[in-house]
PDB file of C-alpha atoms in Angstrom:
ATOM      1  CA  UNK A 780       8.352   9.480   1.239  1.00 52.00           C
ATOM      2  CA  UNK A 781       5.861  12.289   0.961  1.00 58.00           C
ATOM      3  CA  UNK A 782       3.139  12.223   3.533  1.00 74.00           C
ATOM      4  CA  UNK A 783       0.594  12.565   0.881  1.00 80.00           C
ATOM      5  CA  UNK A 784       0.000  10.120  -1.925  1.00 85.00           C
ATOM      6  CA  UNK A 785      -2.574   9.921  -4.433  1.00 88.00           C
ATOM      7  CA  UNK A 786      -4.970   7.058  -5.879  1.00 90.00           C
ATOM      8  CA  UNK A 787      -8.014   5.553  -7.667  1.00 92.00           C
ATOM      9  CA  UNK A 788     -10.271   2.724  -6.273  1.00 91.00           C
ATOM     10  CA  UNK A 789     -13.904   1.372  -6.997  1.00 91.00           C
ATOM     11  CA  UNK A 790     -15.932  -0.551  -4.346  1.00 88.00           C
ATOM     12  CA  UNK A 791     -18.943  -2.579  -4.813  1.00 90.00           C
ATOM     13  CA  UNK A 792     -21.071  -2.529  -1.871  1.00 89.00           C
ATOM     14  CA  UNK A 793     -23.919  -4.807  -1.967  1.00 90.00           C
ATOM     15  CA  UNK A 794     -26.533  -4.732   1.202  1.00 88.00           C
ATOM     16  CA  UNK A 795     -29.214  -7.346   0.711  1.00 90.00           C
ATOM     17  CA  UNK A 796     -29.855  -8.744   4.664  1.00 92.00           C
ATOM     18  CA  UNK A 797     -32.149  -6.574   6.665  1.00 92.00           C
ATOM     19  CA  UNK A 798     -30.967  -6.133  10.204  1.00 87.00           C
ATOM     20  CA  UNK A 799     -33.616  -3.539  11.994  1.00 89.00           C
ATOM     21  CA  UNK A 800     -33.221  -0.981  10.607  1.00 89.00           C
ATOM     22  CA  UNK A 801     -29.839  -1.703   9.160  1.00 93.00           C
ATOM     23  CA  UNK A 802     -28.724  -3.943   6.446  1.00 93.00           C
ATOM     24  CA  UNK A 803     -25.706  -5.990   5.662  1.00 94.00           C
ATOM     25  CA  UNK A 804     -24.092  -7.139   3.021  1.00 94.00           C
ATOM     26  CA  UNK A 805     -20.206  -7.375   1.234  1.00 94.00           C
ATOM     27  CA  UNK A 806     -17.977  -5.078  -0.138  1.00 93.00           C
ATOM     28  CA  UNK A 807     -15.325  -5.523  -2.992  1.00 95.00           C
ATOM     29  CA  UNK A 808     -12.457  -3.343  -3.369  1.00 94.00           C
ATOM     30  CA  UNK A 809     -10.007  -2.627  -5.799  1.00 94.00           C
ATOM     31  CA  UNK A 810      -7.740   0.168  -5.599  1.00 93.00           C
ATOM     32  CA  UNK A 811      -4.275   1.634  -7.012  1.00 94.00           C
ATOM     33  CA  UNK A 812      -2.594   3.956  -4.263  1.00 92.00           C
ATOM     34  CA  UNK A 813       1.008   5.828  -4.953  1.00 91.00           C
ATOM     35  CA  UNK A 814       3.101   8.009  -3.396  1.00 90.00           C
ATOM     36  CA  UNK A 815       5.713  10.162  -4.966  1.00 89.00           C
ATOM     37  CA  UNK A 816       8.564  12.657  -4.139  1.00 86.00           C
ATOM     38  CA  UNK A 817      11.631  14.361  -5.888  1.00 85.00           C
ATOM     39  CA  UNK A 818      15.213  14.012  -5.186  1.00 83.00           C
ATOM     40  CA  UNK A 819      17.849  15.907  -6.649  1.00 82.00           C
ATOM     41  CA  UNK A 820      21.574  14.361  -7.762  1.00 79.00           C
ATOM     42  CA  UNK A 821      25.200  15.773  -7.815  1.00 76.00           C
ATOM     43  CA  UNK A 822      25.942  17.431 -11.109  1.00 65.00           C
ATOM     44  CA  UNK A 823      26.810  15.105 -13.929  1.00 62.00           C
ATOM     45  CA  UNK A 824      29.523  16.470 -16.447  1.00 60.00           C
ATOM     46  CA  UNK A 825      26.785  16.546 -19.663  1.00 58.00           C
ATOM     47  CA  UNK A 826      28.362  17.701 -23.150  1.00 59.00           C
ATOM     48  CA  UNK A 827      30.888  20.018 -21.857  1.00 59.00           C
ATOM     49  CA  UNK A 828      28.310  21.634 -18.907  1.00 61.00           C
ATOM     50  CA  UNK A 829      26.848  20.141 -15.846  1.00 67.00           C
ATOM     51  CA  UNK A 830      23.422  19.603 -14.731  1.00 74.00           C
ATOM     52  CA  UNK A 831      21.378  18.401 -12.210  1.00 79.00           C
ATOM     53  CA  UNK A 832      19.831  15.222 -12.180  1.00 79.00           C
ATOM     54  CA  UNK A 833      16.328  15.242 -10.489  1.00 82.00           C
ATOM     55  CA  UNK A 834      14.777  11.399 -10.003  1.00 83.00           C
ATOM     56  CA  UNK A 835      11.991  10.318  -8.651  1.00 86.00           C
ATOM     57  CA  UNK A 836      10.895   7.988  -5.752  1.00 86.00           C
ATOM     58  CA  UNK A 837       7.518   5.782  -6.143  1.00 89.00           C
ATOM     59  CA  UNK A 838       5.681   3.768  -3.882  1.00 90.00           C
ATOM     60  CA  UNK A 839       3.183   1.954  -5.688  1.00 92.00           C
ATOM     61  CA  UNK A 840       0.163  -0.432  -4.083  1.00 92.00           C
ATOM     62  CA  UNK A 841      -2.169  -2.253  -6.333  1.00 94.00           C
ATOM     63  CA  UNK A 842      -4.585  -3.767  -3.563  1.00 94.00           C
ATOM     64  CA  UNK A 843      -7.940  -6.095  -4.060  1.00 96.00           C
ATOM     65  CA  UNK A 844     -10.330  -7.205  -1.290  1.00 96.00           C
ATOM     66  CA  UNK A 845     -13.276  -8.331  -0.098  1.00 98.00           C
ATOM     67  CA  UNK A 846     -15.384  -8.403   3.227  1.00 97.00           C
ATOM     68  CA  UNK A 847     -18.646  -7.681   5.516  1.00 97.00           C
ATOM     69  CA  UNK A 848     -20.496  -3.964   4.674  1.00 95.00           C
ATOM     70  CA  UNK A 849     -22.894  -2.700   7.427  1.00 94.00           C
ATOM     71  CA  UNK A 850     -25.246   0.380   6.088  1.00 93.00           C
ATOM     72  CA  UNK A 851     -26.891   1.751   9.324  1.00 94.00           C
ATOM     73  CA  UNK A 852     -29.646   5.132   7.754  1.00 93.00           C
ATOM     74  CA  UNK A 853     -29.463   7.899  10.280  1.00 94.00           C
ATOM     75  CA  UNK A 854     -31.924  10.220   8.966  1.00 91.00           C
ATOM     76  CA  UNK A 855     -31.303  11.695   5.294  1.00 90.00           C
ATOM     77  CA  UNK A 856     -28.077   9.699   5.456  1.00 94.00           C
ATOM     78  CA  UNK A 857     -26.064   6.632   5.950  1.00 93.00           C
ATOM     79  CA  UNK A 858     -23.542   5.685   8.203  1.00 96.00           C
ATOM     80  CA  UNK A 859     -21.611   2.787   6.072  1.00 95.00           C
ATOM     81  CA  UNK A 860     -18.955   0.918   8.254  1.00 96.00           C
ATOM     82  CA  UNK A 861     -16.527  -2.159   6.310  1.00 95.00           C
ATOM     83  CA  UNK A 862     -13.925  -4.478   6.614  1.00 96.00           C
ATOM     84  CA  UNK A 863     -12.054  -6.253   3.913  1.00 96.00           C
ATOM     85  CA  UNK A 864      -9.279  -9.059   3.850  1.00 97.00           C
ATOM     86  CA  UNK A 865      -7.389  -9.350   0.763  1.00 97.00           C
ATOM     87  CA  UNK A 866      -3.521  -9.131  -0.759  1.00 97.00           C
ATOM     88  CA  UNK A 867      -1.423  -6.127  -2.077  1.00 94.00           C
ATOM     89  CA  UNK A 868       1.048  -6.022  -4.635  1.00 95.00           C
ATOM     90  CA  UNK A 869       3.625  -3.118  -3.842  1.00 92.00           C
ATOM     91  CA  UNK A 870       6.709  -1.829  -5.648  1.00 92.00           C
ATOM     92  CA  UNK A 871       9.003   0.973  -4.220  1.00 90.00           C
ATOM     93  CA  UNK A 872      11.114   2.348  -7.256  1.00 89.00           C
ATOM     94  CA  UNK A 873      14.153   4.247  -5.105  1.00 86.00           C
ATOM     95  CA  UNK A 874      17.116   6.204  -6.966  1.00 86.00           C
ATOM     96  CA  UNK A 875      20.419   5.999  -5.572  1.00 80.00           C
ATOM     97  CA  UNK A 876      21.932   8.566  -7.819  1.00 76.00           C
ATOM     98  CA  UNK A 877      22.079   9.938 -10.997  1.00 75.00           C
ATOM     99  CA  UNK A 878      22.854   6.563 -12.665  1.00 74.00           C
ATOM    100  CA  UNK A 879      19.279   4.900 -13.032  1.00 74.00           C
ATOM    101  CA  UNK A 880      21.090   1.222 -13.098  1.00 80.00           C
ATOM    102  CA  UNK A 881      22.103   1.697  -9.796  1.00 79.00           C
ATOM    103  CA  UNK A 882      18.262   1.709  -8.926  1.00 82.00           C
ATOM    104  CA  UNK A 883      16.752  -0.092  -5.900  1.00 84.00           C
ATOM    105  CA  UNK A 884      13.645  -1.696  -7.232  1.00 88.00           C
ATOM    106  CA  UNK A 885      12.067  -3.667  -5.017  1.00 88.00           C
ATOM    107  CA  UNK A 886       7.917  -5.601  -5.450  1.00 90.00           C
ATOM    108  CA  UNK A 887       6.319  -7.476  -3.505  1.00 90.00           C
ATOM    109  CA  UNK A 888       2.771  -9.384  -2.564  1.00 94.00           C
ATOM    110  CA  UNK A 889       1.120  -9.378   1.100  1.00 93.00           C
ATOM    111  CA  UNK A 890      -1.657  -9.898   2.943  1.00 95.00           C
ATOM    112  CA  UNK A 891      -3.716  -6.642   3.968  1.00 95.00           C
ATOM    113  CA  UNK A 892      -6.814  -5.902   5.862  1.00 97.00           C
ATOM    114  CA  UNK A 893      -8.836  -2.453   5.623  1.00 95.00           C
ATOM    115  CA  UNK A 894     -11.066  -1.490   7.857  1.00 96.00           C
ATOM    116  CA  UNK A 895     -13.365   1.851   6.695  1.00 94.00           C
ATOM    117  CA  UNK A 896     -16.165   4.556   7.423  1.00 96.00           C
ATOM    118  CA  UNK A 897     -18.135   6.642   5.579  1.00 96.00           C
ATOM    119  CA  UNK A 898     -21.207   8.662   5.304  1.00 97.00           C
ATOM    120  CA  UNK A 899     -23.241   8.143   2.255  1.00 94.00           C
ATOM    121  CA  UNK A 900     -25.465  11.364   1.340  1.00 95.00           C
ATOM    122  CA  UNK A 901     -28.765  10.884  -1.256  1.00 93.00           C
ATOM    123  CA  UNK A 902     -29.446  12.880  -2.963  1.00 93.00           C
ATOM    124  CA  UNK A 903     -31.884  12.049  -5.745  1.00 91.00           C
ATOM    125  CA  UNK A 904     -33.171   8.657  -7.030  1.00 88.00           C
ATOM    126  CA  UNK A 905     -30.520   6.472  -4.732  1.00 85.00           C
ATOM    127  CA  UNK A 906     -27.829   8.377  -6.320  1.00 93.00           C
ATOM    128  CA  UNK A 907     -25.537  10.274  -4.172  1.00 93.00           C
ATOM    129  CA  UNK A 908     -21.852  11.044  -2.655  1.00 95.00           C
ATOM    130  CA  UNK A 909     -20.556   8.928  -0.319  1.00 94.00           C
ATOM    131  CA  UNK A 910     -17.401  10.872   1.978  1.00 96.00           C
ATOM    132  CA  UNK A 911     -14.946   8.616   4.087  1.00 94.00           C
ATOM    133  CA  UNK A 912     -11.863   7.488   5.531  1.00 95.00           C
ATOM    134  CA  UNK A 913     -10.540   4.255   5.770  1.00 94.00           C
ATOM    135  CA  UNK A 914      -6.967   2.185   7.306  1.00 94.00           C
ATOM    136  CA  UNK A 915      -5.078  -0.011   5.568  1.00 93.00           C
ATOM    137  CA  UNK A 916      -2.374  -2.469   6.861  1.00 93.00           C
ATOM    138  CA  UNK A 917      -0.258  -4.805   4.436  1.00 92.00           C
ATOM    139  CA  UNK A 918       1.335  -7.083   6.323  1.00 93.00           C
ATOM    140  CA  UNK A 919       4.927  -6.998   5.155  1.00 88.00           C
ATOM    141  CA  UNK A 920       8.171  -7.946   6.717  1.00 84.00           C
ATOM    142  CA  UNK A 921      10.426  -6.411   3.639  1.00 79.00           C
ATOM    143  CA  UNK A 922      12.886  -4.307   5.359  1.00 79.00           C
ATOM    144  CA  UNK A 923      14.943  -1.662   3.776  1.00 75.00           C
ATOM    145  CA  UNK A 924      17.609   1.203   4.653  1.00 65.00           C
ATOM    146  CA  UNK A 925      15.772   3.842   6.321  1.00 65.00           C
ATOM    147  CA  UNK A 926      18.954   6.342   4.652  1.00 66.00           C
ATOM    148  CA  UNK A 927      20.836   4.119   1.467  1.00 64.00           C
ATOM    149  CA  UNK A 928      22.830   7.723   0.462  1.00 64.00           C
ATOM    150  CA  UNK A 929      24.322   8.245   4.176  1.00 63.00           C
ATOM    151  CA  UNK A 930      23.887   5.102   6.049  1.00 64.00           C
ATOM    152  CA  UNK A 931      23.031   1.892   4.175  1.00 65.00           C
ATOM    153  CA  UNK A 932      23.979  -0.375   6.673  1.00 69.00           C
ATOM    154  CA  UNK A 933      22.134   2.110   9.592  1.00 67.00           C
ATOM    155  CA  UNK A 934      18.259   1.930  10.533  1.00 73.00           C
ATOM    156  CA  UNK A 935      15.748  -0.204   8.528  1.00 72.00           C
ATOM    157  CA  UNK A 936      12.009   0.712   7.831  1.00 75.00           C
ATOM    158  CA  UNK A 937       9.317  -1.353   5.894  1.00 76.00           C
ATOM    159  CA  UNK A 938       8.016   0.568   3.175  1.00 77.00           C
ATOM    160  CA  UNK A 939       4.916  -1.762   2.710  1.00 80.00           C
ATOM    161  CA  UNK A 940       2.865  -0.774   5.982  1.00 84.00           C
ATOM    162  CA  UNK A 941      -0.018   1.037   7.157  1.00 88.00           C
ATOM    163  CA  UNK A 942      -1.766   4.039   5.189  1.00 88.00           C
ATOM    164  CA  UNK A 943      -4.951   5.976   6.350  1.00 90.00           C
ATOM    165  CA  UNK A 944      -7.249   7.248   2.790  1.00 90.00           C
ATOM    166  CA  UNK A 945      -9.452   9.668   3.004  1.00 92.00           C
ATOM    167  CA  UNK A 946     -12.041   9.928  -0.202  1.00 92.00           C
ATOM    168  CA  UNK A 947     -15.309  11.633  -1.755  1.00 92.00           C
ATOM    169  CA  UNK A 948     -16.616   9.204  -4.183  1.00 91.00           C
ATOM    170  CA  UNK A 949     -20.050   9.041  -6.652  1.00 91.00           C
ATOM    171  CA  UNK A 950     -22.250   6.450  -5.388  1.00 88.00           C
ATOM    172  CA  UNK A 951     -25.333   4.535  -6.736  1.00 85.00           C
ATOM    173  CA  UNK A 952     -27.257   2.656  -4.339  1.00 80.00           C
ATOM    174  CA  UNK A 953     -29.193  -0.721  -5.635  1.00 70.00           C
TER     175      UNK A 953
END
């Protein structure tokens, strides 16, 4: 798969216990992440020319979560630092070849655990941008053929594992 994926997610981050000068709260998550990449086929013999057949490969994760949210204000900004236990629901959609019933379609629902940080920036009336990264494990035992086209029988890899997301996102503080 492509290194790169793309996705959509909304967290709801509420603070409401006063710890210093810190405060601490929970975080909800929801989030769709997916991964994409081209492969191209042999020719197929189409109306009397041939063509080639270009398929894609998906990797899907729909994940939800919750857990502890520290906000710790360093200056003009905060430093926001959370953890979330939850379950993912993941679906790799792999062509074989040209022939889309040959397929492998494969789903299934784990356990995962993020863990994030991020750096909230106000910037007027508790609105603001909040830039971050955060690592996510599923924990997932599904193996599959690292190669199915060369080698299906040869090295196995579990395509429901660990990602890293990095995001800019619009934030509202309450």
């Amino acid at each position: 798969m492509q290194p790169f994926g793309w996705g959509v997610a909304a967290h709801l981050r509420l603070h409401f216990a006063r710890v210093l000068k810190s405060r601490f709260g929970f975080e909800v998550h929801a989030g769709h992440t997916r991964w994409q990449q081209r492969q191209n086929f042999d020719p197929l013999v189409v109306s009397g020319g041939e063509s080639t057949v270009t398929r894609i490969t998906l990797l899907t994760h729909n994940d939800f979560g919750a857990g502890p949210s520290f906000e710790i204000p360093i200056g003009a900004v905060f430093l926001q630092i959370a953890a979330t236990g939850g379950v993912a629901v993941s679906t790799l959609a792999r062509p074989i070849s040209a022939d889309s019933r040959e397929d492998l379609l494969i789903s299934d629902v784990d356990g995962l655990i993020r863990g994030g940080l991020a750096v909230g920036i106000p910037i007027m009336n508790r609105h603001g941008l909040t830039i971050g990264s955060e690592v996510v494990q599923v924990f997932s035992n599904r193996e599959i053929a690292a190669n199915p086209l060369s080698d299906p029988d040869g090295a196995q890899v579990v395509p429901f594992s660990t990602w890293m997301s990095v995001y800019g996102a619009y934030t509202i503080w309450f």
